[in-house]
């Protein structure tokens, strides 16, 4: 038993509990895993949006170059256009807040301060920078492409002068960050430079400056045939946002993911373009609000729009929690069920092993008991038969006493063998009662007459109390006699004073019953054992300890035979001490009707 317990513990219970523990741990991490999956998928979306914005800004720069080239074609000479560039550009390009033209020697041709407040402000903010008298922090993105011929979006890589290289090395590494540290992790840093250094040898480019914490975005173009003249424009942010907003609605950015990472629902998230202060300037869902500081993921746009970010917010942030909880609950339930099933299985196994062991022990006891039961009467029979055969006993009284002992012991042997054979037949399911109408009172009378003299001789007086004249039943006379014999035999073995047999009639739930009580003054049966003693091979401890021999089958047989008659054998306490075993069988219809 102990070995089986160890095997069960080592081979089944411990591995199962370890697996359950691992499953519970992985269930606990589900939310983090789901969030990471979602973040990885979403990061691709914000990266793509950031790229679209950069491409759009490149397009804007190309548009400026084309516009300037057209103006140059129309004007008499580049210097003539330079003087009127602010006005001319304003009239033909709505993205321009201010148009400017400067010579690389530091001369500023346009705008003239008198051209309005915007021009005046522009001059006061940029004069020193544009005329190369001051180095300012600036984010620059240049290209040597000839925009008049090639308007492709991607600027090709070019060899930059040293001043530019430093800048290039720092730039355009779009930040990948998960909320909330986005602003703390910016990879976009400005370089200190004046306008001439920004331009270097390039043909066109864009630059951004922060002035009083406000972003100023400029594009510039140095026409190849205009000497040292550089034309540029400060871009209206409102107009720029107008151009960028449709990018957030691009179908390819809304394909394929929802909050749980599955391929569905376009609207599971909202894309936002956040300005340098982290405020949304464009949204893919109008009216959407969120804690703007905490997007699920965000990607920096880069040098062209420093500190601006493409950000993604879940429309229903709780969905991940819910999915994780559902997963956790399901896993928890499965693990609990498995552990419960294993524990139940283990308990059943243990109970079964224990039952088998008890049964094996009972069978061993049974063999020992039966051998003893067989040997004891055989020894007596042989001894008394030998004495009589040898003629050693001459007195007639002793001769008849010995013969009675031989007869009683033979009867005991017969009863034992009958019990064993009947039990075997019952176990195989081939026991069949030979049914006929008989009188229970007569059967009891017969058994008492047979056993009475023997019981008298062993000092256990037997009295019979008949409380009904006849009790007609349909049944097997011999089986009924054997039941009463077994009960009497037990009363003799376990109760050593006197035995009372009472025959009576009783009204049961479904008709009249013929009852036979066998009452003794023995030790009685503890209430908890009153059912157990009817199980095969079951014997009480004190019976074993007191050395009273028995097979443990007598009561089993008695009950099963009674049940075959539609009745039962039960056990109760006898008032005043001892046990009362009652055989109850239904009376035949005729008799019941009479009563
Ligand atoms: P056994 O051959 O051991 O008598 P039984 O099936 O007839 O087998 O009885 C089962 C057990 O019930 C007995 O071993 C004994 O412990 C207990 N028992 C039966 N009858 C009595 C009784 N009249 N008084 C006390 N104990 C009894």
Short mmCIF file of C-alpha atoms in Angstrom, two decimals, residues 51-454:
data_model
loop_
_atom_site.label_atom_id
_atom_site.label_comp_id
_atom_site.label_asym_id
_atom_site.label_seq_id
_atom_site.Cartn_x
_atom_site.Cartn_y
_atom_site.Cartn_z
CA UNK A 51 7.08 56.69 -42.93
CA UNK A 52 4.02 57.98 -44.77
CA UNK A 53 4.36 61.31 -42.95
CA UNK A 54 8.07 61.52 -43.87
CA UNK A 55 7.22 60.70 -47.50
CA UNK A 56 4.52 63.36 -47.50
CA UNK A 57 6.99 65.93 -46.18
CA UNK A 58 9.41 64.94 -48.96
CA UNK A 59 6.56 65.46 -51.42
CA UNK A 60 5.93 68.87 -49.89
CA UNK A 61 9.57 69.78 -50.41
CA UNK A 62 9.37 68.56 -54.04
CA UNK A 63 6.24 70.65 -54.52
CA UNK A 64 8.09 73.71 -53.24
CA UNK A 65 11.01 73.06 -55.59
CA UNK A 66 8.64 72.74 -58.56
CA UNK A 67 6.77 75.88 -57.59
CA UNK A 68 10.03 77.85 -57.30
CA UNK A 69 11.24 76.53 -60.66
CA UNK A 70 7.95 77.67 -62.27
CA UNK A 71 8.32 81.12 -60.69
CA UNK A 72 11.92 81.30 -61.93
CA UNK A 73 10.79 80.46 -65.45
CA UNK A 74 8.22 83.25 -65.33
CA UNK A 75 10.53 85.86 -63.81
CA UNK A 76 13.08 87.91 -65.71
CA UNK A 77 16.00 86.82 -63.50
CA UNK A 78 16.64 84.98 -60.22
CA UNK A 79 17.57 88.23 -58.36
CA UNK A 80 14.31 89.82 -59.56
CA UNK A 81 12.31 86.86 -58.20
CA UNK A 82 14.37 86.93 -55.00
CA UNK A 83 13.19 90.47 -54.19
CA UNK A 84 9.50 89.56 -54.65
CA UNK A 85 9.68 85.91 -53.60
CA UNK A 86 7.48 86.22 -50.51
CA UNK A 87 4.62 87.80 -52.44
CA UNK A 88 4.99 85.56 -55.51
CA UNK A 89 5.10 82.34 -53.49
CA UNK A 90 2.25 83.38 -51.24
CA UNK A 91 0.07 83.87 -54.29
CA UNK A 92 0.80 80.48 -55.83
CA UNK A 93 1.39 78.04 -52.91
CA UNK A 94 -1.04 77.87 -50.01
CA UNK A 95 1.38 75.94 -47.79
CA UNK A 96 3.69 78.90 -47.59
CA UNK A 97 3.33 81.07 -44.51
CA UNK A 98 6.36 83.12 -45.55
CA UNK A 99 8.57 82.88 -48.66
CA UNK A 100 12.19 83.87 -48.21
CA UNK A 101 15.19 84.37 -50.48
CA UNK A 102 18.72 84.78 -49.15
CA UNK A 103 22.18 84.92 -50.57
CA UNK A 104 24.74 82.63 -49.01
CA UNK A 105 26.82 85.74 -48.30
CA UNK A 106 24.16 86.69 -45.73
CA UNK A 107 21.98 89.09 -47.75
CA UNK A 108 18.27 88.68 -47.12
CA UNK A 109 16.21 89.71 -50.20
CA UNK A 110 12.78 88.63 -49.08
CA UNK A 111 10.55 89.03 -47.17
CA UNK A 112 10.73 92.73 -46.51
CA UNK A 113 9.69 93.59 -42.97
CA UNK A 114 7.09 96.00 -44.27
CA UNK A 115 5.18 93.13 -45.95
CA UNK A 116 3.04 92.58 -42.86
CA UNK A 117 3.26 91.24 -39.32
CA UNK A 118 4.01 87.68 -40.34
CA UNK A 119 6.94 88.82 -42.48
CA UNK A 120 8.11 91.11 -39.72
CA UNK A 121 8.02 88.36 -37.12
CA UNK A 122 9.80 86.00 -39.52
CA UNK A 123 12.58 88.52 -40.04
CA UNK A 124 13.02 89.19 -36.34
CA UNK A 125 13.11 85.44 -35.59
CA UNK A 126 15.39 84.37 -38.45
CA UNK A 127 17.54 87.30 -39.59
CA UNK A 128 20.60 86.39 -37.58
CA UNK A 129 20.31 82.70 -38.48
CA UNK A 130 19.70 83.26 -42.22
CA UNK A 131 22.49 85.80 -42.53
CA UNK A 132 24.90 83.31 -40.91
CA UNK A 133 25.57 85.54 -37.91
CA UNK A 134 24.23 83.07 -35.35
CA UNK A 135 24.40 79.33 -34.77
CA UNK A 136 21.03 77.98 -33.62
CA UNK A 137 19.79 74.48 -32.73
CA UNK A 138 18.34 73.14 -35.93
CA UNK A 139 17.02 69.83 -37.25
CA UNK A 140 17.94 69.51 -40.92
CA UNK A 141 17.20 67.04 -43.71
CA UNK A 142 18.91 67.70 -47.01
CA UNK A 143 18.94 66.09 -50.43
CA UNK A 144 21.04 66.59 -53.52
CA UNK A 145 18.36 65.31 -55.83
CA UNK A 146 17.43 67.40 -58.82
CA UNK A 147 13.78 67.87 -58.16
CA UNK A 148 12.93 69.27 -61.51
CA UNK A 149 13.82 65.97 -63.14
CA UNK A 150 13.19 63.33 -60.55
CA UNK A 151 10.32 63.57 -58.13
CA UNK A 152 10.66 60.13 -56.61
CA UNK A 153 9.92 60.07 -52.89
CA UNK A 154 13.03 58.49 -51.44
CA UNK A 155 16.05 60.76 -51.28
CA UNK A 156 19.11 58.86 -52.43
CA UNK A 157 22.10 58.62 -50.18
CA UNK A 158 24.75 61.20 -50.87
CA UNK A 159 28.21 61.99 -49.59
CA UNK A 160 27.79 64.88 -47.19
CA UNK A 161 30.29 67.45 -46.03
CA UNK A 162 31.54 66.81 -42.51
CA UNK A 163 29.19 69.32 -40.93
CA UNK A 164 26.23 67.51 -42.42
CA UNK A 165 27.54 64.03 -41.61
CA UNK A 166 27.44 64.75 -37.92
CA UNK A 167 23.85 65.70 -38.30
CA UNK A 168 23.01 62.70 -40.46
CA UNK A 169 24.50 60.29 -37.99
CA UNK A 170 22.08 61.48 -35.32
CA UNK A 171 19.04 61.60 -37.41
CA UNK A 172 16.11 59.55 -38.58
CA UNK A 173 16.23 56.66 -36.27
CA UNK A 174 12.54 56.49 -35.63
CA UNK A 175 12.04 55.86 -31.99
CA UNK A 176 10.27 52.70 -31.00
CA UNK A 177 8.86 53.14 -27.59
CA UNK A 178 6.01 51.75 -25.57
CA UNK A 179 4.05 54.18 -23.50
CA UNK A 180 4.51 56.07 -21.28
CA UNK A 181 8.13 57.19 -21.60
CA UNK A 182 7.82 58.37 -25.18
CA UNK A 183 8.97 61.95 -24.77
CA UNK A 184 11.84 61.00 -22.52
CA UNK A 185 13.34 58.69 -25.15
CA UNK A 186 13.57 60.97 -28.20
CA UNK A 187 16.32 60.02 -30.62
CA UNK A 188 15.96 63.28 -32.56
CA UNK A 189 18.47 65.86 -31.43
CA UNK A 190 19.25 69.26 -32.97
CA UNK A 191 22.68 70.40 -34.14
CA UNK A 192 24.04 73.93 -33.62
CA UNK A 193 24.38 75.51 -37.03
CA UNK A 194 23.93 78.69 -39.14
CA UNK A 195 22.00 78.67 -42.41
CA UNK A 196 25.05 78.34 -44.67
CA UNK A 197 26.26 75.24 -42.85
CA UNK A 198 22.81 73.70 -43.07
CA UNK A 199 22.75 74.19 -46.83
CA UNK A 200 26.28 72.93 -47.40
CA UNK A 201 26.55 71.75 -51.00
CA UNK A 202 23.03 70.42 -51.22
CA UNK A 203 20.33 71.50 -53.64
CA UNK A 204 17.28 71.32 -51.47
CA UNK A 205 16.20 70.32 -48.01
CA UNK A 206 14.04 70.98 -45.04
CA UNK A 207 14.84 72.29 -41.60
CA UNK A 208 13.02 72.70 -38.36
CA UNK A 209 13.63 75.00 -35.40
CA UNK A 210 11.94 75.49 -32.09
CA UNK A 211 11.32 79.15 -31.36
CA UNK A 212 9.67 79.95 -28.06
CA UNK A 213 8.76 76.26 -27.90
CA UNK A 214 6.93 76.48 -31.21
CA UNK A 215 8.00 74.44 -34.19
CA UNK A 216 8.94 76.34 -37.35
CA UNK A 217 9.21 74.15 -40.42
CA UNK A 218 11.02 75.39 -43.53
CA UNK A 219 11.87 74.01 -46.95
CA UNK A 220 14.56 75.49 -49.16
CA UNK A 221 15.90 75.18 -52.70
CA UNK A 222 19.10 76.42 -54.30
CA UNK A 223 18.51 76.56 -58.07
CA UNK A 224 21.64 75.48 -59.96
CA UNK A 225 21.65 78.60 -62.16
CA UNK A 226 20.91 81.20 -59.48
CA UNK A 227 24.40 81.69 -58.10
CA UNK A 228 24.45 81.78 -54.30
CA UNK A 229 20.70 82.49 -54.09
CA UNK A 230 18.61 80.19 -51.87
CA UNK A 231 14.82 80.25 -51.97
CA UNK A 232 12.83 78.96 -49.04
CA UNK A 233 9.45 78.87 -47.35
CA UNK A 234 8.17 78.64 -43.80
CA UNK A 235 5.29 76.24 -43.91
CA UNK A 236 1.85 76.96 -42.41
CA UNK A 237 1.28 74.29 -39.82
CA UNK A 238 -2.49 74.34 -40.25
CA UNK A 239 -2.18 73.62 -43.98
CA UNK A 240 0.43 70.95 -43.35
CA UNK A 241 -1.87 69.16 -40.90
CA UNK A 242 -4.62 69.30 -43.54
CA UNK A 243 -2.31 67.40 -45.88
CA UNK A 244 -1.19 64.90 -43.26
CA UNK A 245 -4.63 64.03 -41.80
CA UNK A 246 -5.76 61.80 -44.72
CA UNK A 247 -2.65 59.66 -44.20
CA UNK A 248 -4.08 58.44 -40.90
CA UNK A 249 -7.05 57.00 -42.76
CA UNK A 250 -5.00 54.98 -45.28
CA UNK A 251 -6.69 51.58 -45.61
CA UNK A 252 -3.38 49.74 -45.39
CA UNK A 253 -2.88 51.08 -41.85
CA UNK A 254 -6.21 49.72 -40.69
CA UNK A 255 -5.98 46.24 -42.09
CA UNK A 256 -5.50 43.10 -40.16
CA UNK A 257 -5.38 43.75 -36.44
CA UNK A 258 -7.66 44.25 -33.57
CA UNK A 259 -6.94 44.53 -29.90
CA UNK A 260 -6.69 40.78 -29.46
CA UNK A 261 -4.34 40.48 -32.43
CA UNK A 262 -6.77 38.67 -34.68
CA UNK A 263 -7.61 39.60 -38.24
CA UNK A 264 -10.71 41.65 -38.01
CA UNK A 265 -12.19 44.92 -36.82
CA UNK A 266 -10.71 47.92 -38.57
CA UNK A 267 -11.71 50.18 -35.78
CA UNK A 268 -10.02 48.43 -32.90
CA UNK A 269 -7.55 51.31 -32.62
CA UNK A 270 -7.21 54.98 -33.33
CA UNK A 271 -4.14 56.49 -34.97
CA UNK A 272 -3.04 59.93 -33.90
CA UNK A 273 -0.41 62.38 -34.98
CA UNK A 274 1.01 63.96 -31.83
CA UNK A 275 2.81 67.30 -32.03
CA UNK A 276 5.97 68.16 -30.10
CA UNK A 277 3.90 68.87 -26.99
CA UNK A 278 2.22 65.47 -27.19
CA UNK A 279 -1.13 66.97 -28.27
CA UNK A 280 -3.06 65.24 -31.06
CA UNK A 281 -3.20 67.31 -34.24
CA UNK A 282 -4.86 64.65 -36.38
CA UNK A 283 -6.91 61.54 -35.56
CA UNK A 284 -8.12 58.56 -37.56
CA UNK A 285 -11.39 58.53 -35.54
CA UNK A 286 -13.06 61.83 -35.07
CA UNK A 287 -14.18 62.53 -31.52
CA UNK A 288 -11.85 59.91 -30.04
CA UNK A 289 -10.27 60.84 -26.73
CA UNK A 290 -7.73 59.05 -24.62
CA UNK A 291 -4.94 59.68 -22.19
CA UNK A 292 -2.72 61.10 -24.95
CA UNK A 293 0.42 60.62 -22.88
CA UNK A 294 -0.08 56.87 -22.85
CA UNK A 295 -0.46 55.43 -26.33
CA UNK A 296 -0.06 51.69 -26.77
CA UNK A 297 2.89 52.36 -29.11
CA UNK A 298 4.39 55.44 -30.77
CA UNK A 299 7.00 56.08 -33.46
CA UNK A 300 8.87 59.36 -33.86
CA UNK A 301 8.51 60.95 -37.28
CA UNK A 302 12.17 61.99 -37.30
CA UNK A 303 14.18 65.08 -38.29
CA UNK A 304 11.60 66.40 -40.71
CA UNK A 305 9.05 66.85 -37.91
CA UNK A 306 11.12 66.70 -34.72
CA UNK A 307 9.42 65.33 -31.62
CA UNK A 308 6.22 64.64 -33.52
CA UNK A 309 4.97 61.11 -33.21
CA UNK A 310 2.70 58.65 -34.92
CA UNK A 311 0.81 57.08 -32.02
CA UNK A 312 -1.67 54.24 -31.68
CA UNK A 313 -4.40 54.04 -29.03
CA UNK A 314 -6.67 51.08 -28.44
CA UNK A 315 -10.32 52.00 -28.76
CA UNK A 316 -11.13 49.55 -25.99
CA UNK A 317 -8.00 49.14 -23.86
CA UNK A 318 -9.86 46.85 -21.47
CA UNK A 319 -10.28 44.28 -24.21
CA UNK A 320 -6.78 42.92 -23.65
CA UNK A 321 -7.52 42.62 -19.94
CA UNK A 322 -10.76 40.86 -20.72
CA UNK A 323 -9.13 38.50 -23.22
CA UNK A 324 -6.38 37.79 -20.69
CA UNK A 325 -8.92 37.20 -17.90
CA UNK A 326 -10.97 34.88 -20.11
CA UNK A 327 -7.81 32.98 -21.00
CA UNK A 328 -6.75 32.89 -17.37
CA UNK A 329 -10.17 31.71 -16.27
CA UNK A 330 -10.29 29.01 -18.94
CA UNK A 331 -6.78 27.82 -18.12
CA UNK A 332 -7.48 27.99 -14.40
CA UNK A 333 -10.66 26.00 -14.85
CA UNK A 334 -8.90 23.38 -16.99
CA UNK A 335 -6.03 23.12 -14.49
CA UNK A 336 -8.43 22.87 -11.55
CA UNK A 337 -10.47 20.22 -13.33
CA UNK A 338 -7.33 18.26 -14.16
CA UNK A 339 -5.97 18.48 -10.63
CA UNK A 340 -9.38 17.56 -9.20
CA UNK A 341 -9.61 14.62 -11.64
CA UNK A 342 -6.10 13.47 -10.69
CA UNK A 343 -6.81 13.78 -6.99
CA UNK A 344 -10.13 12.00 -7.36
CA UNK A 345 -8.50 9.31 -9.48
CA UNK A 346 -5.76 8.95 -6.88
CA UNK A 347 -8.26 8.74 -4.08
CA UNK A 348 -10.31 6.14 -5.96
CA UNK A 349 -7.16 4.19 -6.73
CA UNK A 350 -6.10 4.30 -3.09
CA UNK A 351 -9.59 3.26 -1.96
CA UNK A 352 -9.59 0.44 -4.48
CA UNK A 353 -6.15 -0.77 -3.42
CA UNK A 354 -7.24 -0.63 0.20
CA UNK A 355 -10.43 -2.55 -0.62
CA UNK A 356 -8.51 -5.17 -2.57
CA UNK A 357 -6.05 -5.54 0.27
CA UNK A 358 -8.82 -5.92 2.83
CA UNK A 359 -10.51 -8.46 0.58
CA UNK A 360 -7.25 -10.36 0.11
CA UNK A 361 -6.74 -10.34 3.88
CA UNK A 362 -10.33 -11.51 4.44
CA UNK A 363 -9.90 -14.29 1.92
CA UNK A 364 -6.73 -15.43 3.65
CA UNK A 365 -8.56 -15.36 6.98
CA UNK A 366 -11.43 -17.22 5.33
CA UNK A 367 -9.18 -20.05 4.15
CA UNK A 368 -7.65 -20.30 7.62
CA UNK A 369 -11.05 -20.17 9.31
CA UNK A 370 -12.67 -22.68 6.99
CA UNK A 371 -9.77 -25.11 7.40
CA UNK A 372 -10.16 -24.77 11.14
CA UNK A 373 -13.94 -25.14 10.88
CA UNK A 374 -13.50 -28.32 8.88
CA UNK A 375 -10.80 -29.74 11.06
CA UNK A 376 -12.51 -29.27 14.44
CA UNK A 377 -15.69 -31.31 13.72
CA UNK A 378 -13.71 -33.88 11.76
CA UNK A 379 -11.35 -34.40 14.72
CA UNK A 380 -14.30 -34.87 17.10
CA UNK A 381 -16.14 -37.15 14.70
CA UNK A 382 -13.05 -39.27 14.18
CA UNK A 383 -12.17 -39.45 17.87
CA UNK A 384 -15.67 -40.46 19.03
CA UNK A 385 -16.18 -42.83 16.10
CA UNK A 386 -12.83 -44.53 16.90
CA UNK A 387 -13.74 -44.87 20.55
CA UNK A 388 -17.08 -46.46 19.66
CA UNK A 389 -15.55 -48.69 16.96
CA UNK A 390 -12.85 -49.96 19.32
CA UNK A 391 -15.53 -50.91 21.85
CA UNK A 392 -13.84 -48.81 24.49
CA UNK A 393 -17.15 -47.23 25.52
CA UNK A 394 -19.56 -49.76 26.87
CA UNK A 395 -22.10 -47.70 28.85
CA UNK A 396 -25.17 -47.08 26.66
CA UNK A 397 -25.57 -43.48 28.00
CA UNK A 398 -22.06 -42.49 26.94
CA UNK A 399 -22.45 -44.33 23.66
CA UNK A 400 -25.59 -42.36 22.78
CA UNK A 401 -23.97 -39.13 23.99
CA UNK A 402 -21.00 -39.72 21.70
CA UNK A 403 -23.29 -40.58 18.81
CA UNK A 404 -25.19 -37.32 19.36
CA UNK A 405 -21.91 -35.42 19.32
CA UNK A 406 -20.94 -37.17 16.07
CA UNK A 407 -24.32 -36.27 14.61
CA UNK A 408 -24.09 -32.60 15.74
CA UNK A 409 -20.57 -32.20 14.43
CA UNK A 410 -21.60 -33.77 11.10
CA UNK A 411 -24.48 -31.30 10.95
CA UNK A 412 -22.02 -28.46 11.61
CA UNK A 413 -19.77 -29.74 8.84
CA UNK A 414 -22.72 -30.00 6.47
CA UNK A 415 -23.81 -26.48 7.33
CA UNK A 416 -20.34 -25.11 6.71
CA UNK A 417 -19.97 -26.88 3.41
CA UNK A 418 -23.49 -25.81 2.39
CA UNK A 419 -22.65 -22.22 3.23
CA UNK A 420 -19.48 -22.28 1.15
CA UNK A 421 -21.21 -23.98 -1.78
CA UNK A 422 -24.22 -21.68 -1.64
CA UNK A 423 -21.99 -18.64 -1.45
CA UNK A 424 -20.06 -19.84 -4.50
CA UNK A 425 -23.35 -20.37 -6.34
CA UNK A 426 -24.61 -16.94 -5.34
CA UNK A 427 -21.34 -15.35 -6.47
CA UNK A 428 -21.63 -17.08 -9.83
CA UNK A 429 -25.28 -16.04 -10.03
CA UNK A 430 -26.55 -19.61 -10.36
CA UNK A 431 -28.32 -19.88 -7.02
CA UNK A 432 -32.00 -20.53 -7.52
CA UNK A 433 -34.55 -21.02 -4.81
CA UNK A 434 -37.03 -23.84 -5.36
CA UNK A 435 -40.24 -22.05 -4.70
CA UNK A 436 -43.35 -23.57 -3.16
CA UNK A 437 -46.00 -22.60 -0.65
CA UNK A 438 -44.84 -23.26 2.90
CA UNK A 439 -45.60 -22.25 6.45
CA UNK A 440 -42.85 -20.21 8.10
CA UNK A 441 -44.04 -21.25 11.58
CA UNK A 442 -43.60 -24.91 10.65
CA UNK A 443 -40.14 -24.29 9.20
CA UNK A 444 -39.02 -22.55 12.41
CA UNK A 445 -40.56 -25.29 14.54
CA UNK A 446 -38.67 -27.93 12.58
CA UNK A 447 -35.30 -26.13 12.91
CA UNK A 448 -35.82 -25.59 16.65
CA UNK A 449 -36.72 -29.26 17.11
CA UNK A 450 -33.54 -30.29 15.31
CA UNK A 451 -31.18 -27.93 17.07
CA UNK A 452 -32.82 -27.78 20.49
CA UNK A 453 -31.34 -31.01 21.93
CA UNK A 454 -27.85 -30.13 20.82
#
